[in-house]
Amino acid sequence: MSSGEQRDAAEFYRNDPVIVIFLRHLGCIFCREQVQDLNAHPDWNILFICQAQPDEAGEFKNAMNSPHHFACDPEAKLYEEFGLERGGLRELFSAPVVKRGFQAWGKGVRQGRTIGDPWRMPGEFIFNTQGNLVWENRARHAADHSPAEVLGAALKRASASSTQEP
């Protein structure tokens, strides 16, 4: 957690499905854009995973005015467990990434100080209340994250699957 406390993962999906979002690094313009965009959905159960220390994650959460939870994985062990690999030049500097960078810039989002491995790829996962993975997006490049509408639709489906018998 950004406060430094340790919590059981089941706490995050016990009552509501959870969107788990792995951020590349806290300075990443695309990660900042995603956190900013998801601020519009304070009622969604979101857990951002970052490669920062708790104090750095807490500062970032406050600076971004995020209503969501942050968990710290400075050694990227969870990233590896979820199969989120390190990218190369193509994943970080291709034409689609540059184009998306200009779009994020146009929304007022700026690149920040790199905190974490800038080569690590992001990803998004949704778990229902039984802890089952029901949706995922493993980024193909640095700018590849799902729009809020896509996450919202997947979260709605996860809520429906949570009410069904296991």
PDB file of C-alpha atoms in Angstrom:
ATOM      1  CA  MET A   1       0.000   0.000   0.000  1.00  0.00           C
ATOM      2  CA  SER A   2       1.131   3.559  -0.477  1.00  0.00           C
ATOM      3  CA  SER A   3       1.019   3.915   3.321  1.00  0.00           C
ATOM      4  CA  GLY A   4       3.523   1.079   3.713  1.00  0.00           C
ATOM      5  CA  GLU A   5       1.029  -1.335   5.282  1.00  0.00           C
ATOM      6  CA  GLN A   6       0.619  -4.861   3.948  1.00  0.00           C
ATOM      7  CA  ARG A   7      -2.845  -6.162   3.096  1.00  0.00           C
ATOM      8  CA  ASP A   8      -4.274  -9.425   1.862  1.00  0.00           C
ATOM      9  CA  ALA A   9      -5.152  -9.250  -1.844  1.00  0.00           C
ATOM     10  CA  ALA A  10      -8.606 -10.717  -1.152  1.00  0.00           C
ATOM     11  CA  GLU A  11      -9.529  -7.504   0.685  1.00  0.00           C
ATOM     12  CA  PHE A  12      -9.628  -5.725  -2.666  1.00  0.00           C
ATOM     13  CA  TYR A  13     -12.121  -8.035  -4.375  1.00  0.00           C
ATOM     14  CA  ARG A  14     -14.087  -9.444  -1.439  1.00  0.00           C
ATOM     15  CA  ASN A  15     -17.034  -7.019  -1.778  1.00  0.00           C
ATOM     16  CA  ASP A  16     -16.669  -5.703  -5.334  1.00  0.00           C
ATOM     17  CA  PRO A  17     -14.791  -6.720  -8.471  1.00  0.00           C
ATOM     18  CA  VAL A  18     -11.430  -4.981  -8.683  1.00  0.00           C
ATOM     19  CA  ILE A  19      -9.539  -3.464 -11.584  1.00  0.00           C
ATOM     20  CA  VAL A  20      -5.818  -4.055 -11.058  1.00  0.00           C
ATOM     21  CA  ILE A  21      -3.710  -1.705 -13.160  1.00  0.00           C
ATOM     22  CA  PHE A  22       0.049  -2.123 -13.398  1.00  0.00           C
ATOM     23  CA  LEU A  23       1.694   1.212 -14.159  1.00  0.00           C
ATOM     24  CA  ARG A  24       4.967   1.366 -16.102  1.00  0.00           C
ATOM     25  CA  HIS A  25       6.614   3.947 -13.869  1.00  0.00           C
ATOM     26  CA  LEU A  26       5.241   6.923 -11.992  1.00  0.00           C
ATOM     27  CA  GLY A  27       6.686   9.460 -14.418  1.00  0.00           C
ATOM     28  CA  CYS A  28       5.159   7.781 -17.486  1.00  0.00           C
ATOM     29  CA  ILE A  29       2.929  10.227 -19.369  1.00  0.00           C
ATOM     30  CA  PHE A  30       0.535   7.406 -20.300  1.00  0.00           C
ATOM     31  CA  CYS A  31       0.264   6.153 -16.716  1.00  0.00           C
ATOM     32  CA  ARG A  32      -0.397   9.680 -15.524  1.00  0.00           C
ATOM     33  CA  GLU A  33      -3.043  10.056 -18.224  1.00  0.00           C
ATOM     34  CA  GLN A  34      -4.751   6.834 -17.151  1.00  0.00           C
ATOM     35  CA  VAL A  35      -4.750   7.742 -13.452  1.00  0.00           C
ATOM     36  CA  GLN A  36      -6.096  11.198 -14.336  1.00  0.00           C
ATOM     37  CA  ASP A  37      -8.830   9.768 -16.567  1.00  0.00           C
ATOM     38  CA  LEU A  38      -9.914   7.231 -13.942  1.00  0.00           C
ATOM     39  CA  ASN A  39     -10.239   9.955 -11.298  1.00  0.00           C
ATOM     40  CA  ALA A  40     -13.630  10.552 -12.951  1.00  0.00           C
ATOM     41  CA  HIS A  41     -14.720   7.157 -11.560  1.00  0.00           C
ATOM     42  CA  PRO A  42     -14.092   7.368  -7.800  1.00  0.00           C
ATOM     43  CA  ASP A  43     -16.699   4.660  -7.163  1.00  0.00           C
ATOM     44  CA  TRP A  44     -14.776   2.038  -9.155  1.00  0.00           C
ATOM     45  CA  ASN A  45     -12.673  -0.374  -7.117  1.00  0.00           C
ATOM     46  CA  ILE A  46      -9.230   0.213  -8.634  1.00  0.00           C
ATOM     47  CA  LEU A  47      -5.848  -0.932  -7.373  1.00  0.00           C
ATOM     48  CA  PHE A  48      -2.855   0.634  -9.105  1.00  0.00           C
ATOM     49  CA  ILE A  49       0.385  -1.344  -8.811  1.00  0.00           C
ATOM     50  CA  CYS A  50       3.575   0.686  -9.120  1.00  0.00           C
ATOM     51  CA  GLN A  51       7.305   0.052  -8.869  1.00  0.00           C
ATOM     52  CA  ALA A  52       7.791   2.757  -6.246  1.00  0.00           C
ATOM     53  CA  GLN A  53       8.472   2.909  -2.545  1.00  0.00           C
ATOM     54  CA  PRO A  54       5.438   3.667  -0.329  1.00  0.00           C
ATOM     55  CA  ASP A  55       6.398   7.316   0.242  1.00  0.00           C
ATOM     56  CA  GLU A  56       6.856   7.898  -3.508  1.00  0.00           C
ATOM     57  CA  ALA A  57       3.530   6.209  -4.292  1.00  0.00           C
ATOM     58  CA  GLY A  58       1.797   8.290  -1.624  1.00  0.00           C
ATOM     59  CA  GLU A  59       3.229  11.519  -3.069  1.00  0.00           C
ATOM     60  CA  PHE A  60       2.141  10.489  -6.569  1.00  0.00           C
ATOM     61  CA  LYS A  61      -1.376   9.526  -5.407  1.00  0.00           C
ATOM     62  CA  ASN A  62      -1.750  12.895  -3.676  1.00  0.00           C
ATOM     63  CA  ALA A  63      -0.318  14.873  -6.590  1.00  0.00           C
ATOM     64  CA  MET A  64      -2.721  13.102  -8.979  1.00  0.00           C
ATOM     65  CA  ASN A  65      -5.669  13.540  -6.568  1.00  0.00           C
ATOM     66  CA  SER A  66      -6.452   9.872  -7.044  1.00  0.00           C
ATOM     67  CA  PRO A  67      -9.301   8.392  -4.992  1.00  0.00           C
ATOM     68  CA  HIS A  68      -8.046   4.861  -5.702  1.00  0.00           C
ATOM     69  CA  HIS A  69      -5.715   2.448  -3.937  1.00  0.00           C
ATOM     70  CA  PHE A  70      -2.010   2.103  -4.730  1.00  0.00           C
ATOM     71  CA  ALA A  71       0.211  -0.876  -3.943  1.00  0.00           C
ATOM     72  CA  CYS A  72       3.984  -0.905  -4.186  1.00  0.00           C
ATOM     73  CA  ASP A  73       6.077  -3.529  -5.937  1.00  0.00           C
ATOM     74  CA  PRO A  74       9.522  -1.898  -6.218  1.00  0.00           C
ATOM     75  CA  GLU A  75      11.201  -5.130  -7.350  1.00  0.00           C
ATOM     76  CA  ALA A  76       8.483  -5.799  -9.980  1.00  0.00           C
ATOM     77  CA  LYS A  77       7.821  -9.308  -8.654  1.00  0.00           C
ATOM     78  CA  LEU A  78       4.066  -9.008  -9.240  1.00  0.00           C
ATOM     79  CA  TYR A  79       4.718  -7.672 -12.737  1.00  0.00           C
ATOM     80  CA  GLU A  80       6.673 -10.824 -13.463  1.00  0.00           C
ATOM     81  CA  GLU A  81       4.018 -13.071 -11.887  1.00  0.00           C
ATOM     82  CA  PHE A  82       1.418 -11.471 -14.154  1.00  0.00           C
ATOM     83  CA  GLY A  83       3.669 -11.930 -17.189  1.00  0.00           C
ATOM     84  CA  LEU A  84       4.298  -8.220 -17.785  1.00  0.00           C
ATOM     85  CA  GLU A  85       7.618  -8.178 -19.528  1.00  0.00           C
ATOM     86  CA  ARG A  86      10.146  -5.493 -20.248  1.00  0.00           C
ATOM     87  CA  GLY A  87       9.734  -3.842 -23.615  1.00  0.00           C
ATOM     88  CA  GLY A  88      12.273  -2.770 -26.171  1.00  0.00           C
ATOM     89  CA  LEU A  89      12.731   0.238 -28.412  1.00  0.00           C
ATOM     90  CA  ARG A  90       9.713  -0.700 -30.550  1.00  0.00           C
ATOM     91  CA  GLU A  91       7.406  -0.841 -27.511  1.00  0.00           C
ATOM     92  CA  LEU A  92       8.596   2.530 -26.194  1.00  0.00           C
ATOM     93  CA  PHE A  93       9.396   4.653 -29.252  1.00  0.00           C
ATOM     94  CA  SER A  94       7.229   3.482 -32.167  1.00  0.00           C
ATOM     95  CA  ALA A  95       4.974   5.789 -34.210  1.00  0.00           C
ATOM     96  CA  PRO A  96       1.791   4.805 -32.286  1.00  0.00           C
ATOM     97  CA  VAL A  97       3.526   5.563 -28.977  1.00  0.00           C
ATOM     98  CA  VAL A  98       4.758   8.956 -30.170  1.00  0.00           C
ATOM     99  CA  LYS A  99       1.296   9.796 -31.555  1.00  0.00           C
ATOM    100  CA  ARG A 100      -0.347   8.853 -28.244  1.00  0.00           C
ATOM    101  CA  GLY A 101       2.266  10.907 -26.406  1.00  0.00           C
ATOM    102  CA  PHE A 102       1.175  14.008 -28.336  1.00  0.00           C
ATOM    103  CA  GLN A 103      -2.475  13.199 -27.570  1.00  0.00           C
ATOM    104  CA  ALA A 104      -1.743  12.908 -23.841  1.00  0.00           C
ATOM    105  CA  TRP A 105       0.259  16.145 -24.006  1.00  0.00           C
ATOM    106  CA  GLY A 106      -2.743  17.807 -25.646  1.00  0.00           C
ATOM    107  CA  LYS A 107      -4.867  16.757 -22.653  1.00  0.00           C
ATOM    108  CA  GLY A 108      -2.445  18.589 -20.361  1.00  0.00           C
ATOM    109  CA  VAL A 109      -0.603  15.505 -19.102  1.00  0.00           C
ATOM    110  CA  ARG A 110       3.160  15.801 -18.700  1.00  0.00           C
ATOM    111  CA  GLN A 111       6.000  13.337 -18.340  1.00  0.00           C
ATOM    112  CA  GLY A 112       7.382  13.196 -14.801  1.00  0.00           C
ATOM    113  CA  ARG A 113      10.437  11.891 -13.020  1.00  0.00           C
ATOM    114  CA  THR A 114      11.032   8.202 -13.685  1.00  0.00           C
ATOM    115  CA  ILE A 115      10.278   6.123 -10.601  1.00  0.00           C
ATOM    116  CA  GLY A 116      10.527   2.447 -11.528  1.00  0.00           C
ATOM    117  CA  ASP A 117      11.773   0.519 -14.534  1.00  0.00           C
ATOM    118  CA  PRO A 118      10.817   2.533 -17.643  1.00  0.00           C
ATOM    119  CA  TRP A 119      11.142  -0.566 -19.814  1.00  0.00           C
ATOM    120  CA  ARG A 120       8.496  -2.543 -17.895  1.00  0.00           C
ATOM    121  CA  MET A 121       5.214  -2.881 -19.777  1.00  0.00           C
ATOM    122  CA  PRO A 122       1.856  -2.046 -18.164  1.00  0.00           C
ATOM    123  CA  GLY A 123      -1.244  -4.191 -17.908  1.00  0.00           C
ATOM    124  CA  GLU A 124      -4.831  -4.245 -16.666  1.00  0.00           C
ATOM    125  CA  PHE A 125      -6.672  -7.118 -15.019  1.00  0.00           C
ATOM    126  CA  ILE A 126     -10.157  -7.449 -13.546  1.00  0.00           C
ATOM    127  CA  PHE A 127     -11.029  -9.965 -10.839  1.00  0.00           C
ATOM    128  CA  ASN A 128     -14.567 -10.786  -9.722  1.00  0.00           C
ATOM    129  CA  THR A 129     -15.554 -11.215  -6.060  1.00  0.00           C
ATOM    130  CA  GLN A 130     -14.525 -14.878  -6.121  1.00  0.00           C
ATOM    131  CA  GLY A 131     -10.999 -13.779  -7.088  1.00  0.00           C
ATOM    132  CA  ASN A 132     -11.301 -15.125 -10.623  1.00  0.00           C
ATOM    133  CA  LEU A 133      -9.558 -13.284 -13.423  1.00  0.00           C
ATOM    134  CA  VAL A 134     -12.377 -12.301 -15.794  1.00  0.00           C
ATOM    135  CA  TRP A 135     -10.690  -9.755 -18.108  1.00  0.00           C
ATOM    136  CA  GLU A 136      -7.173  -8.655 -19.014  1.00  0.00           C
ATOM    137  CA  ASN A 137      -5.175  -6.373 -21.266  1.00  0.00           C
ATOM    138  CA  ARG A 138      -1.428  -6.939 -21.498  1.00  0.00           C
ATOM    139  CA  ALA A 139       0.012  -3.860 -23.153  1.00  0.00           C
ATOM    140  CA  ARG A 140       1.582  -4.269 -26.566  1.00  0.00           C
ATOM    141  CA  HIS A 141       3.437  -0.955 -26.193  1.00  0.00           C
ATOM    142  CA  ALA A 142       3.983   1.793 -23.609  1.00  0.00           C
ATOM    143  CA  ALA A 143       0.846   3.745 -24.564  1.00  0.00           C
ATOM    144  CA  ASP A 144      -1.478   0.739 -24.674  1.00  0.00           C
ATOM    145  CA  HIS A 145      -4.046   1.146 -21.924  1.00  0.00           C
ATOM    146  CA  SER A 146      -7.775   0.715 -22.096  1.00  0.00           C
ATOM    147  CA  PRO A 147     -10.095   3.718 -22.177  1.00  0.00           C
ATOM    148  CA  ALA A 148     -12.381   4.159 -19.171  1.00  0.00           C
ATOM    149  CA  GLU A 149     -15.387   3.044 -21.262  1.00  0.00           C
ATOM    150  CA  VAL A 150     -13.752  -0.324 -21.958  1.00  0.00           C
ATOM    151  CA  LEU A 151     -12.763  -0.815 -18.322  1.00  0.00           C
ATOM    152  CA  GLY A 152     -16.256   0.196 -17.193  1.00  0.00           C
ATOM    153  CA  ALA A 153     -17.914  -2.331 -19.497  1.00  0.00           C
ATOM    154  CA  ALA A 154     -15.559  -5.094 -18.335  1.00  0.00           C
ATOM    155  CA  LEU A 155     -16.170  -4.122 -14.712  1.00  0.00           C
ATOM    156  CA  LYS A 156     -19.930  -4.329 -15.277  1.00  0.00           C
ATOM    157  CA  ARG A 157     -19.537  -7.850 -16.710  1.00  0.00           C
ATOM    158  CA  ALA A 158     -17.349  -8.773 -13.726  1.00  0.00           C
ATOM    159  CA  SER A 159     -20.062  -7.538 -11.371  1.00  0.00           C
ATOM    160  CA  ALA A 160     -22.584  -9.745 -13.148  1.00  0.00           C
ATOM    161  CA  SER A 161     -20.283 -12.761 -12.902  1.00  0.00           C
ATOM    162  CA  SER A 162     -19.760 -12.026  -9.186  1.00  0.00           C
ATOM    163  CA  THR A 163     -23.460 -12.456  -8.463  1.00  0.00           C
ATOM    164  CA  GLN A 164     -23.589 -15.893 -10.093  1.00  0.00           C
ATOM    165  CA  GLU A 165     -22.922 -19.033  -8.102  1.00  0.00           C
ATOM    166  CA  PRO A 166     -19.273 -20.178  -8.269  1.00  0.00           C
TER     167      PRO A 166
END
